[in-house]
Amino acid sequence: MSSFLWSVRPAVLLCLCVCVLADTGDTPLLEGWQDVWLFRFFLNILGYSTIVIPGYFLISYFNRVNYLETGRGLCFPVIKTCVFGSDSKTTLLDDASSATRNEAESASSARQAFKLIFCAAGLQVSYLTWGVLQERVMTRSYGGSETEGGGERFRDSQFLVFMNRILALTVAGLCCVLFKQPRHAAPMYKYSFASLSNILSSWCQYEALKYISFPTQVLAKASKVIPVMLMGKLVSHKSYEYWEYFTAVLISVGVSMFLLSSSTNKHPSTVTTFSGVIILAGYIMFDSFTSNWQDNLFKHKMSSVQMMFGVNLFSCLFTVGSLLEQGAFFDSLAFMSRHSEFAFHAVLLSICSACGQLFIFYTISQFGAAVFTIIMTLRQAIAILLSCFIYGHAITFVGGLGVAVVFLALFLRIYARSRMKKGSKRTAQPPVQKV
């Protein structure tokens, strides 16, 4: 059976390449085979492998020679932190999180309402601006007029990923220095797994906008609960309730309604191509792995800011290495120097991304994951409306109904999860003895 699968794989890959090349024939963004997304994807993977493979052999060597017991010298603390980590059993994180939650519960209602408005406004402004800029950068030209057209488009999605990560790394580093953090225990190299899948999912997110509309991409993000459940079973061996499967089916139905209605629409901004579907599937798969791997990393009693720093550190290392190897780093800088508007958009995009991550951590610490999920679900719905208003995306009645089904399923998930948590808290409370 395994030999049959290996014999089939080349044929499947060949069919995929043919479909992708045929699909890019109608895409004005692609003028040469160097810009075919599949070629760029494998080129990025090749660049990352020049860092991953030597790192793998180094880690294997240090484990094989038992460097933790035999190592000495100036490099020993660095190698220990990167390869072996610490066995710290500190409870600072638990104490800090419980203290923060107790402080939030004891605060006045007016203060809590102000905090909630602040968190919701921060998340909405950060990510709505980020979404509008993302679509502007990837789907519009720079240097040309709206009436006459012309200009040139920015093509390198990986450079935008690098811009986002370098600013997020700076912000996370400042937070680690300014605010007290728990003692770090996890081996640093473990962040590289989440980092690699994170930059690949971000690359797919930017690249997909060359082939699909922004509302389609947002809806695909909303439906990622399905692969997250699959990855949860595979990676973490999790079990799920019946209502989770039911809402997952509802989301699938809603997304299918939207995609099928969009494919029949001839408006150029809503055409969903085969390449766009494949790239979106890649985004959902990589993003699902990232979340599940980060869940496992949090067992090392780290803070969210430390997680943000570790993942973005490796993301910067991977992306800048790949960009330099391809010669795309200086080409992107030259594009920024030619188009000051793009430079402003790229920097603002990175600022919104970094601020959005900080608002995520603060909102969850103050109000919990349920409130955060409601805010972000509303943000996705507003993002679709905003994109349709600004960029003129056309959505049919069936497509709009599909969007409504998806968000209905998402709110049902939030409601069912909150009911289950309340029920578990009631059963966990000891009975009160009346005197």
GROMACS .gro file of C-alpha atoms in nm, residues 79-412:
model
  334
   79ILE     CA    1   2.348   2.628   2.415
   80LYS     CA    2   2.168   2.512   2.730
   81THR     CA    3   1.893   2.770   2.681
   82CYS     CA    4   1.851   2.694   2.309
   83VAL     CA    5   1.872   2.314   2.320
   84PHE     CA    6   1.786   2.191   2.670
   85GLY     CA    7   1.600   2.469   2.848
   86SER     CA    8   1.550   2.486   3.224
   87ASP     CA    9   1.372   2.259   3.468
   88SER     CA   10   1.220   2.555   3.651
   89LYS     CA   11   0.893   2.477   3.830
   90THR     CA   12   0.808   2.840   3.903
   91THR     CA   13   0.447   2.929   3.971
   92LEU     CA   14   0.487   3.299   3.899
   93LEU     CA   15   0.271   3.273   3.588
   94ASP     CA   16  -0.014   3.109   3.777
   95ASP     CA   17   0.009   3.365   4.056
   96ALA     CA   18   0.018   3.656   3.813
   97SER     CA   19  -0.275   3.530   3.607
   98SER     CA   20  -0.488   3.460   3.913
   99ALA     CA   21  -0.401   3.798   4.061
  100THR     CA   22  -0.494   3.970   3.737
  101ARG     CA   23  -0.827   3.789   3.719
  102ASN     CA   24  -0.904   3.861   4.087
  103GLU     CA   25  -0.822   4.228   4.034
  104ALA     CA   26  -1.054   4.235   3.732
  105GLU     CA   27  -1.336   4.075   3.932
  106SER     CA   28  -1.300   4.315   4.223
  107ALA     CA   29  -1.291   4.628   4.004
  108SER     CA   30  -1.595   4.852   3.980
  109SER     CA   31  -1.852   4.799   3.706
  110ALA     CA   32  -1.775   5.135   3.544
  111ARG     CA   33  -1.405   5.059   3.533
  112GLN     CA   34  -1.468   4.713   3.390
  113ALA     CA   35  -1.698   4.861   3.125
  114PHE     CA   36  -1.430   5.113   3.032
  115LYS     CA   37  -1.171   4.834   3.005
  116LEU     CA   38  -1.404   4.629   2.786
  117ILE     CA   39  -1.470   4.923   2.553
  118PHE     CA   40  -1.097   4.993   2.539
  119CYS     CA   41  -1.015   4.630   2.449
  120ALA     CA   42  -1.294   4.602   2.191
  121ALA     CA   43  -1.201   4.933   2.029
  122GLY     CA   44  -0.832   4.843   2.024
  123LEU     CA   45  -0.895   4.505   1.864
  124GLN     CA   46  -1.140   4.643   1.609
  125VAL     CA   47  -0.921   4.938   1.505
  126SER     CA   48  -0.602   4.731   1.489
  127TYR     CA   49  -0.736   4.441   1.287
  128LEU     CA   50  -0.984   4.628   1.069
  129THR     CA   51  -0.706   4.869   0.965
  130TRP     CA   52  -0.475   4.573   0.917
  131GLY     CA   53  -0.729   4.399   0.690
  132VAL     CA   54  -0.792   4.707   0.475
  133LEU     CA   55  -0.418   4.770   0.435
  134GLN     CA   56  -0.351   4.404   0.360
  135GLU     CA   57  -0.594   4.409   0.069
  136ARG     CA   58  -0.460   4.744  -0.051
  137VAL     CA   59  -0.098   4.626  -0.057
  138MET     CA   60  -0.160   4.293  -0.228
  139THR     CA   61  -0.428   4.386  -0.483
  140ARG     CA   62  -0.358   4.746  -0.589
  141SER     CA   63  -0.077   4.914  -0.781
  142TYR     CA   64   0.161   5.182  -0.656
  143GLY     CA   65   0.285   5.473  -0.864
  144GLY     CA   66  -0.009   5.489  -1.107
  145SER     CA   67  -0.324   5.700  -1.118
  146GLU     CA   68  -0.674   5.560  -1.073
  147THR     CA   69  -0.790   5.699  -1.410
  148GLU     CA   70  -0.491   5.608  -1.626
  149GLY     CA   71  -0.389   5.293  -1.439
  150GLY     CA   72  -0.030   5.176  -1.465
  151GLY     CA   73   0.209   5.159  -1.174
  152GLU     CA   74   0.359   4.843  -1.026
  153ARG     CA   75   0.238   4.596  -0.770
  154PHE     CA   76   0.427   4.460  -0.475
  155ARG     CA   77   0.468   4.084  -0.514
  156ASP     CA   78   0.683   3.949  -0.231
  157SER     CA   79   0.452   3.831   0.048
  158GLN     CA   80   0.745   3.705   0.252
  159PHE     CA   81   0.885   4.057   0.299
  160LEU     CA   82   0.554   4.169   0.450
  161VAL     CA   83   0.571   3.872   0.688
  162PHE     CA   84   0.922   3.981   0.788
  163MET     CA   85   0.807   4.340   0.846
  164ASN     CA   86   0.525   4.220   1.073
  165ARG     CA   87   0.751   3.988   1.270
  166ILE     CA   88   1.043   4.227   1.325
  167LEU     CA   89   0.816   4.489   1.480
  168ALA     CA   90   0.630   4.228   1.687
  169LEU     CA   91   0.967   4.097   1.809
  170THR     CA   92   1.069   4.449   1.914
  171VAL     CA   93   0.742   4.507   2.101
  172ALA     CA   94   0.759   4.167   2.275
  173GLY     CA   95   1.123   4.227   2.371
  174LEU     CA   96   1.037   4.561   2.528
  175CYS     CA   97   0.751   4.402   2.723
  176CYS     CA   98   0.982   4.127   2.851
  177VAL     CA   99   1.230   4.391   2.971
  178LEU     CA  100   0.979   4.634   3.123
  179PHE     CA  101   0.742   4.385   3.290
  180LYS     CA  102   0.825   4.095   3.518
  181GLN     CA  103   0.802   3.758   3.347
  182PRO     CA  104   0.819   3.400   3.478
  183ARG     CA  105   1.154   3.225   3.454
  184HIS     CA  106   1.185   3.077   3.105
  185ALA     CA  107   1.198   2.696   3.102
  186ALA     CA  108   1.127   2.576   2.746
  187PRO     CA  109   1.413   2.495   2.504
  188MET     CA  110   1.430   2.781   2.255
  189TYR     CA  111   1.439   2.555   1.950
  190LYS     CA  112   1.084   2.438   2.023
  191TYR     CA  113   0.957   2.780   1.917
  192SER     CA  114   1.090   2.712   1.567
  193PHE     CA  115   0.809   2.463   1.491
  194ALA     CA  116   0.534   2.715   1.567
  195SER     CA  117   0.738   2.988   1.398
  196LEU     CA  118   0.779   2.792   1.074
  197SER     CA  119   0.410   2.707   1.049
  198ASN     CA  120   0.319   3.065   1.149
  199ILE     CA  121   0.523   3.232   0.873
  200LEU     CA  122   0.395   2.982   0.618
  201SER     CA  123   0.034   3.052   0.720
  202SER     CA  124   0.100   3.428   0.703
  203TRP     CA  125   0.263   3.390   0.361
  204CYS     CA  126  -0.041   3.195   0.238
  205GLN     CA  127  -0.268   3.464   0.384
  206TYR     CA  128  -0.099   3.741   0.184
  207GLU     CA  129  -0.047   3.533  -0.129
  208ALA     CA  130  -0.410   3.419  -0.142
  209LEU     CA  131  -0.528   3.778  -0.199
  210LYS     CA  132  -0.371   3.765  -0.546
  211TYR     CA  133  -0.633   3.507  -0.645
  212ILE     CA  134  -0.937   3.545  -0.418
  213SER     CA  135  -1.138   3.827  -0.266
  214PHE     CA  136  -1.081   3.946   0.089
  215PRO     CA  137  -1.434   3.840   0.204
  216THR     CA  138  -1.357   3.486   0.087
  217GLN     CA  139  -1.035   3.488   0.287
  218VAL     CA  140  -1.208   3.615   0.602
  219LEU     CA  141  -1.475   3.348   0.571
  220ALA     CA  142  -1.206   3.082   0.531
  221LYS     CA  143  -1.046   3.205   0.856
  222ALA     CA  144  -1.382   3.178   1.029
  223SER     CA  145  -1.408   2.815   0.915
  224LYS     CA  146  -1.066   2.712   1.044
  225VAL     CA  147  -1.231   2.555   1.350
  226ILE     CA  148  -1.275   2.242   1.136
  227PRO     CA  149  -0.903   2.176   1.068
  228VAL     CA  150  -0.822   2.295   1.422
  229MET     CA  151  -1.043   2.012   1.550
  230LEU     CA  152  -0.872   1.766   1.315
  231MET     CA  153  -0.526   1.884   1.423
  232GLY     CA  154  -0.638   1.867   1.784
  233LYS     CA  155  -0.722   1.501   1.744
  234LEU     CA  156  -0.395   1.427   1.563
  235VAL     CA  157  -0.152   1.640   1.765
  236SER     CA  158  -0.309   1.663   2.110
  237HIS     CA  159  -0.553   1.365   2.099
  238LYS     CA  160  -0.842   1.587   2.207
  239SER     CA  161  -1.208   1.483   2.218
  240TYR     CA  162  -1.498   1.709   2.117
  241GLU     CA  163  -1.865   1.750   2.207
  242TYR     CA  164  -2.155   1.686   1.970
  243TRP     CA  165  -2.234   2.057   1.939
  244GLU     CA  166  -1.880   2.122   1.817
  245TYR     CA  167  -1.928   1.878   1.531
  246PHE     CA  168  -2.271   2.025   1.457
  247THR     CA  169  -2.141   2.382   1.433
  248ALA     CA  170  -1.846   2.261   1.223
  249VAL     CA  171  -2.096   2.115   0.973
  250LEU     CA  172  -2.292   2.443   0.973
  251ILE     CA  173  -1.972   2.636   0.901
  252SER     CA  174  -1.888   2.402   0.613
  253VAL     CA  175  -2.236   2.452   0.464
  254GLY     CA  176  -2.212   2.830   0.495
  255VAL     CA  177  -1.867   2.849   0.338
  256SER     CA  178  -1.976   2.621   0.053
  257MET     CA  179  -2.277   2.844  -0.017
  258PHE     CA  180  -2.056   3.152  -0.030
  259LEU     CA  181  -1.787   2.996  -0.249
  260LEU     CA  182  -2.032   2.841  -0.497
  261SER     CA  183  -2.225   3.167  -0.533
  262SER     CA  184  -1.901   3.365  -0.580
  263SER     CA  185  -1.768   3.128  -0.847
  264THR     CA  186  -2.070   3.199  -1.066
  265ASN     CA  187  -2.022   3.575  -1.035
  266LYS     CA  188  -1.824   3.728  -1.321
  267HIS     CA  189  -1.712   4.034  -1.127
  268PRO     CA  190  -1.330   4.021  -1.133
  269SER     CA  191  -1.292   4.104  -0.766
  270THR     CA  192  -1.490   3.800  -0.648
  271VAL     CA  193  -1.354   3.530  -0.876
  272THR     CA  194  -1.222   3.242  -0.666
  273THR     CA  195  -0.950   3.059  -0.855
  274PHE     CA  196  -0.814   2.711  -0.802
  275SER     CA  197  -0.483   2.851  -0.678
  276GLY     CA  198  -0.663   3.065  -0.421
  277VAL     CA  199  -0.845   2.762  -0.281
  278ILE     CA  200  -0.520   2.563  -0.253
  279ILE     CA  201  -0.338   2.852  -0.083
  280LEU     CA  202  -0.629   2.903   0.159
  281ALA     CA  203  -0.620   2.532   0.245
  282GLY     CA  204  -0.249   2.571   0.317
  283TYR     CA  205  -0.316   2.873   0.539
  284ILE     CA  206  -0.579   2.687   0.742
  285MET     CA  207  -0.358   2.378   0.779
  286PHE     CA  208  -0.048   2.571   0.892
  287ASP     CA  209  -0.247   2.797   1.124
  288SER     CA  210  -0.418   2.500   1.285
  289PHE     CA  211  -0.083   2.337   1.355
  290THR     CA  212   0.051   2.663   1.503
  291SER     CA  213  -0.230   2.696   1.758
  292ASN     CA  214  -0.206   2.333   1.869
  293TRP     CA  215   0.174   2.344   1.899
  294GLN     CA  216   0.155   2.664   2.103
  295ASP     CA  217  -0.094   2.496   2.336
  296ASN     CA  218   0.168   2.230   2.405
  297LEU     CA  219   0.439   2.492   2.457
  298PHE     CA  220   0.232   2.669   2.724
  299LYS     CA  221   0.279   2.360   2.944
  300HIS     CA  222   0.625   2.503   3.018
  301LYS     CA  223   0.462   2.780   3.228
  302MET     CA  224   0.555   3.069   2.999
  303SER     CA  225   0.373   3.398   2.954
  304SER     CA  226   0.203   3.505   2.632
  305VAL     CA  227   0.465   3.777   2.579
  306GLN     CA  228   0.744   3.519   2.605
  307MET     CA  229   0.562   3.306   2.351
  308MET     CA  230   0.528   3.610   2.124
  309PHE     CA  231   0.902   3.686   2.157
  310GLY     CA  232   1.019   3.329   2.095
  311VAL     CA  233   0.801   3.266   1.790
  312ASN     CA  234   0.881   3.603   1.632
  313LEU     CA  235   1.252   3.561   1.698
  314PHE     CA  236   1.266   3.247   1.484
  315SER     CA  237   1.027   3.401   1.231
  316CYS     CA  238   1.268   3.691   1.175
  317LEU     CA  239   1.558   3.448   1.143
  318PHE     CA  240   1.380   3.230   0.887
  319THR     CA  241   1.235   3.511   0.676
  320VAL     CA  242   1.543   3.735   0.661
  321GLY     CA  243   1.761   3.435   0.575
  322SER     CA  244   1.530   3.327   0.294
  323LEU     CA  245   1.492   3.683   0.161
  324LEU     CA  246   1.868   3.736   0.152
  325GLU     CA  247   1.929   3.403  -0.021
  326GLN     CA  248   1.672   3.487  -0.290
  327GLY     CA  249   1.795   3.845  -0.331
  328ALA     CA  250   1.442   3.965  -0.259
  329PHE     CA  251   1.528   4.161   0.055
  330PHE     CA  252   1.704   4.448  -0.124
  331ASP     CA  253   1.450   4.437  -0.410
  332SER     CA  254   1.172   4.499  -0.157
  333LEU     CA  255   1.369   4.780   0.004
  334ALA     CA  256   1.415   4.935  -0.341
  335PHE     CA  257   1.038   4.912  -0.397
  336MET     CA  258   0.986   5.092  -0.065
  337SER     CA  259   1.228   5.367  -0.169
  338ARG     CA  260   1.045   5.412  -0.503
  339HIS     CA  261   0.699   5.423  -0.344
  340SER     CA  262   0.676   5.610  -0.015
  341GLU     CA  263   0.305   5.523   0.005
  342PHE     CA  264   0.390   5.153   0.014
  343ALA     CA  265   0.651   5.215   0.283
  344PHE     CA  266   0.388   5.392   0.495
  345HIS     CA  267   0.137   5.110   0.438
  346ALA     CA  268   0.392   4.838   0.523
  347VAL     CA  269   0.498   5.008   0.847
  348LEU     CA  270   0.138   5.080   0.951
  349LEU     CA  271   0.046   4.719   0.867
  350SER     CA  272   0.320   4.597   1.101
  351ILE     CA  273   0.219   4.839   1.378
  352CYS     CA  274  -0.143   4.721   1.360
  353SER     CA  275  -0.031   4.358   1.372
  354ALA     CA  276   0.193   4.410   1.677
  355CYS     CA  277  -0.065   4.622   1.864
  356GLY     CA  278  -0.334   4.368   1.781
  357GLN     CA  279  -0.131   4.090   1.945
  358LEU     CA  280  -0.090   4.297   2.263
  359PHE     CA  281  -0.465   4.369   2.271
  360ILE     CA  282  -0.531   3.996   2.233
  361PHE     CA  283  -0.318   3.911   2.537
  362TYR     CA  284  -0.464   4.193   2.748
  363THR     CA  285  -0.826   4.112   2.657
  364ILE     CA  286  -0.789   3.742   2.738
  365SER     CA  287  -0.615   3.819   3.070
  366GLN     CA  288  -0.889   4.064   3.175
  367PHE     CA  289  -1.209   3.908   3.040
  368GLY     CA  290  -1.126   3.553   2.927
  369ALA     CA  291  -1.132   3.374   2.592
  370ALA     CA  292  -1.512   3.387   2.548
  371VAL     CA  293  -1.534   3.767   2.540
  372PHE     CA  294  -1.229   3.783   2.314
  373THR     CA  295  -1.388   3.534   2.071
  374ILE     CA  296  -1.708   3.739   2.052
  375ILE     CA  297  -1.512   4.058   1.976
  376MET     CA  298  -1.305   3.891   1.705
  377THR     CA  299  -1.609   3.724   1.548
  378LEU     CA  300  -1.778   4.064   1.522
  379ARG     CA  301  -1.455   4.199   1.374
  380GLN     CA  302  -1.465   3.938   1.097
  381ALA     CA  303  -1.822   4.033   1.005
  382ILE     CA  304  -1.737   4.405   1.002
  383ALA     CA  305  -1.424   4.335   0.795
  384ILE     CA  306  -1.631   4.171   0.521
  385LEU     CA  307  -1.872   4.466   0.510
  386LEU     CA  308  -1.585   4.717   0.513
  387SER     CA  309  -1.403   4.541   0.230
  388CYS     CA  310  -1.718   4.527   0.018
  389PHE     CA  311  -1.778   4.899   0.079
  390ILE     CA  312  -1.421   5.018   0.009
  391TYR     CA  313  -1.315   4.782  -0.271
  392GLY     CA  314  -1.652   4.708  -0.432
  393HIS     CA  315  -1.678   4.331  -0.381
  394ALA     CA  316  -2.010   4.192  -0.499
  395ILE     CA  317  -2.188   3.931  -0.284
  396THR     CA  318  -2.502   3.752  -0.406
  397PHE     CA  319  -2.804   3.674  -0.190
  398VAL     CA  320  -2.696   3.309  -0.154
  399GLY     CA  321  -2.344   3.422  -0.064
  400GLY     CA  322  -2.480   3.661   0.199
  401LEU     CA  323  -2.694   3.380   0.339
  402GLY     CA  324  -2.384   3.161   0.359
  403VAL     CA  325  -2.200   3.433   0.552
  404ALA     CA  326  -2.494   3.455   0.795
  405VAL     CA  327  -2.490   3.076   0.846
  406VAL     CA  328  -2.118   3.082   0.925
  407PHE     CA  329  -2.146   3.358   1.185
  408LEU     CA  330  -2.459   3.199   1.334
  409ALA     CA  331  -2.258   2.880   1.384
  410LEU     CA  332  -1.970   3.076   1.542
  411PHE     CA  333  -2.201   3.245   1.793
  412LEU     CA  334  -2.364   2.909   1.870
   0.00000   0.00000   0.00000
